[in-house]
PDB file of C-alpha atoms in Angstrom:
ATOM      1  CA  UNK A  79      -0.130  -0.133   0.386  1.00  0.00           C
ATOM      2  CA  UNK A  80       1.088   3.785  -0.777  1.00  0.00           C
ATOM      3  CA  UNK A  81       0.349   6.978   0.165  1.00  0.00           C
ATOM      4  CA  UNK A  82       0.179   9.853  -1.760  1.00  0.00           C
ATOM      5  CA  UNK A  83      -0.332  13.154  -0.030  1.00  0.00           C
ATOM      6  CA  UNK A  84      -2.560  15.400  -2.213  1.00  0.00           C
ATOM      7  CA  UNK A  85      -2.966  17.693   0.909  1.00  0.00           C
ATOM      8  CA  UNK A  86      -1.182  20.779  -1.027  1.00  0.00           C
ATOM      9  CA  UNK A  87      -3.540  20.083  -3.965  1.00  0.00           C
ATOM     10  CA  UNK A  88      -6.293  20.411  -1.366  1.00  0.00           C
ATOM     11  CA  UNK A  89      -5.232  23.681   0.258  1.00  0.00           C
ATOM     12  CA  UNK A  90      -4.423  25.009  -3.089  1.00  0.00           C
ATOM     13  CA  UNK A  91      -8.406  24.257  -4.241  1.00  0.00           C
ATOM     14  CA  UNK A  92      -9.769  25.573  -1.008  1.00  0.00           C
ATOM     15  CA  UNK A  93      -7.287  28.730  -1.110  1.00  0.00           C
ATOM     16  CA  UNK A  94      -8.731  29.608  -4.971  1.00  0.00           C
ATOM     17  CA  UNK A  95     -12.060  28.801  -4.122  1.00  0.00           C
ATOM     18  CA  UNK A  96     -12.181  30.971  -0.764  1.00  0.00           C
ATOM     19  CA  UNK A  97     -11.314  34.190  -2.996  1.00  0.00           C
ATOM     20  CA  UNK A  98     -13.670  32.971  -5.367  1.00  0.00           C
ATOM     21  CA  UNK A  99     -16.826  32.851  -3.208  1.00  0.00           C
ATOM     22  CA  UNK A 100     -15.517  36.435  -1.388  1.00  0.00           C
ATOM     23  CA  UNK A 101     -16.053  37.669  -5.291  1.00  0.00           C
ATOM     24  CA  UNK A 102     -19.055  36.357  -6.102  1.00  0.00           C
ATOM     25  CA  UNK A 103     -20.702  37.498  -2.671  1.00  0.00           C
ATOM     26  CA  UNK A 104     -19.476  41.061  -3.234  1.00  0.00           C
ATOM     27  CA  UNK A 105     -20.850  40.525  -6.615  1.00  0.00           C
ATOM     28  CA  UNK A 106     -24.174  39.339  -5.396  1.00  0.00           C
ATOM     29  CA  UNK A 107     -24.004  41.790  -2.668  1.00  0.00           C
ATOM     30  CA  UNK A 108     -24.169  44.646  -4.885  1.00  0.00           C
ATOM     31  CA  UNK A 109     -26.928  43.462  -6.656  1.00  0.00           C
ATOM     32  CA  UNK A 110     -29.225  43.218  -3.802  1.00  0.00           C
ATOM     33  CA  UNK A 111     -27.967  46.606  -2.601  1.00  0.00           C
ATOM     34  CA  UNK A 112     -28.852  48.050  -5.571  1.00  0.00           C
ATOM     35  CA  UNK A 113     -32.497  46.312  -5.794  1.00  0.00           C
ATOM     36  CA  UNK A 114     -32.446  47.662  -2.333  1.00  0.00           C
ATOM     37  CA  UNK A 115     -32.291  51.133  -3.485  1.00  0.00           C
ATOM     38  CA  UNK A 116     -34.684  50.687  -6.237  1.00  0.00           C
ATOM     39  CA  UNK A 117     -37.708  48.780  -4.448  1.00  0.00           C
ATOM     40  CA  UNK A 118     -36.692  48.920  -0.403  1.00  0.00           C
ATOM     41  CA  UNK A 119     -38.306  52.003   0.631  1.00  0.00           C
ATOM     42  CA  UNK A 120     -41.675  52.891  -1.691  1.00  0.00           C
ATOM     43  CA  UNK A 121     -39.380  55.342  -4.062  1.00  0.00           C
ATOM     44  CA  UNK A 122     -36.137  54.919  -5.267  1.00  0.00           C
ATOM     45  CA  UNK A 123     -33.148  56.326  -3.658  1.00  0.00           C
ATOM     46  CA  UNK A 124     -32.468  58.057  -6.963  1.00  0.00           C
ATOM     47  CA  UNK A 125     -31.869  61.656  -8.731  1.00  0.00           C
ATOM     48  CA  UNK A 126     -29.610  61.127 -11.145  1.00  0.00           C
ATOM     49  CA  UNK A 127     -28.429  57.188 -10.547  1.00  0.00           C
ATOM     50  CA  UNK A 128     -24.702  58.005  -9.139  1.00  0.00           C
ATOM     51  CA  UNK A 129     -25.085  56.433  -5.731  1.00  0.00           C
ATOM     52  CA  UNK A 130     -26.323  52.958  -7.651  1.00  0.00           C
ATOM     53  CA  UNK A 131     -23.806  53.128 -10.344  1.00  0.00           C
ATOM     54  CA  UNK A 132     -21.309  53.937  -7.601  1.00  0.00           C
ATOM     55  CA  UNK A 133     -21.817  50.418  -5.242  1.00  0.00           C
ATOM     56  CA  UNK A 134     -18.936  48.358  -5.701  1.00  0.00           C
ATOM     57  CA  UNK A 135     -17.209  45.753  -4.135  1.00  0.00           C
ATOM     58  CA  UNK A 136     -13.560  44.472  -3.600  1.00  0.00           C
ATOM     59  CA  UNK A 137     -11.799  41.731  -2.099  1.00  0.00           C
ATOM     60  CA  UNK A 138      -8.943  42.754   0.314  1.00  0.00           C
ATOM     61  CA  UNK A 139      -7.224  39.296   1.487  1.00  0.00           C
ATOM     62  CA  UNK A 140      -9.683  37.124   3.623  1.00  0.00           C
ATOM     63  CA  UNK A 141     -13.285  39.780   3.269  1.00  0.00           C
ATOM     64  CA  UNK A 142     -15.122  41.794   1.081  1.00  0.00           C
ATOM     65  CA  UNK A 143     -15.855  45.357   0.900  1.00  0.00           C
ATOM     66  CA  UNK A 144     -19.123  46.731  -0.312  1.00  0.00           C
ATOM     67  CA  UNK A 145     -19.689  50.017  -0.330  1.00  0.00           C
ATOM     68  CA  UNK A 146     -20.002  53.824  -2.126  1.00  0.00           C
ATOM     69  CA  UNK A 147     -17.626  56.216  -2.935  1.00  0.00           C
ATOM     70  CA  UNK A 148     -19.496  59.135  -3.063  1.00  0.00           C
ATOM     71  CA  UNK A 149     -19.437  61.754  -0.720  1.00  0.00           C
ATOM     72  CA  UNK A 150     -23.175  62.219   0.385  1.00  0.00           C
ATOM     73  CA  UNK A 151     -23.351  58.202   0.180  1.00  0.00           C
ATOM     74  CA  UNK A 152     -23.028  58.093   4.400  1.00  0.00           C
ATOM     75  CA  UNK A 153     -25.926  61.023   4.711  1.00  0.00           C
ATOM     76  CA  UNK A 154     -28.436  59.003   2.374  1.00  0.00           C
ATOM     77  CA  UNK A 155     -27.820  55.658   4.387  1.00  0.00           C
ATOM     78  CA  UNK A 156     -27.723  57.260   7.870  1.00  0.00           C
ATOM     79  CA  UNK A 157     -29.756  60.339   7.687  1.00  0.00           C
ATOM     80  CA  UNK A 158     -29.091  64.061   8.712  1.00  0.00           C
ATOM     81  CA  UNK A 159     -30.797  65.642  10.679  1.00  0.00           C
ATOM     82  CA  UNK A 160     -33.406  67.406   8.015  1.00  0.00           C
ATOM     83  CA  UNK A 161     -33.989  63.748   6.028  1.00  0.00           C
ATOM     84  CA  UNK A 162     -34.541  60.335   7.809  1.00  0.00           C
ATOM     85  CA  UNK A 163     -31.571  58.137   6.754  1.00  0.00           C
ATOM     86  CA  UNK A 164     -32.282  54.684   4.281  1.00  0.00           C
ATOM     87  CA  UNK A 165     -29.574  52.141   5.373  1.00  0.00           C
ATOM     88  CA  UNK A 166     -29.393  50.627   1.808  1.00  0.00           C
ATOM     89  CA  UNK A 167     -26.592  48.758   2.348  1.00  0.00           C
ATOM     90  CA  UNK A 168     -27.024  47.079   5.821  1.00  0.00           C
ATOM     91  CA  UNK A 169     -31.225  46.083   4.926  1.00  0.00           C
ATOM     92  CA  UNK A 170     -29.944  44.631   1.799  1.00  0.00           C
ATOM     93  CA  UNK A 171     -27.185  42.764   3.007  1.00  0.00           C
ATOM     94  CA  UNK A 172     -29.338  41.481   6.425  1.00  0.00           C
ATOM     95  CA  UNK A 173     -32.447  40.866   3.968  1.00  0.00           C
ATOM     96  CA  UNK A 174     -29.949  38.816   1.745  1.00  0.00           C
ATOM     97  CA  UNK A 175     -27.781  37.191   4.383  1.00  0.00           C
ATOM     98  CA  UNK A 176     -28.797  33.793   3.189  1.00  0.00           C
ATOM     99  CA  UNK A 177     -28.831  34.247  -0.479  1.00  0.00           C
ATOM    100  CA  UNK A 178     -24.698  35.601   0.213  1.00  0.00           C
ATOM    101  CA  UNK A 179     -24.278  32.165   1.978  1.00  0.00           C
ATOM    102  CA  UNK A 180     -25.734  30.431  -0.150  1.00  0.00           C
ATOM    103  CA  UNK A 181     -23.302  32.006  -3.458  1.00  0.00           C
ATOM    104  CA  UNK A 182     -21.037  31.535  -1.004  1.00  0.00           C
ATOM    105  CA  UNK A 183     -21.199  27.533  -0.057  1.00  0.00           C
ATOM    106  CA  UNK A 184     -21.319  27.038  -4.053  1.00  0.00           C
ATOM    107  CA  UNK A 185     -17.951  29.030  -4.954  1.00  0.00           C
ATOM    108  CA  UNK A 186     -16.504  26.483  -1.899  1.00  0.00           C
ATOM    109  CA  UNK A 187     -17.565  23.219  -2.960  1.00  0.00           C
ATOM    110  CA  UNK A 188     -16.059  24.030  -6.430  1.00  0.00           C
ATOM    111  CA  UNK A 189     -13.758  21.069  -7.442  1.00  0.00           C
ATOM    112  CA  UNK A 190     -14.049  18.858  -4.725  1.00  0.00           C
TER     113      UNK A 190
END
């Protein structure tokens, strides 16, 4: 009987799957956020559409960052003294957490 150690291949496959899972979760989160902005509050969160187009995701090591880069995004999300907040990112992620989990699971299983 002989033993072949494939642990290196398994680790490499898993590392690649983790990166793919994070990227896929980011893409899915962007879609969830855009849907939340479009129909999650009775009327769309949009005047010019810039805020919706600005939603992006980026894999950073072992996490994925999702959000906006526009200066006024936090005011829309959190609100001001004159306007109540519409936490479109938080609401989309919380409402879509099962979908995000499924996307991650699908990517992590690939190749095994």
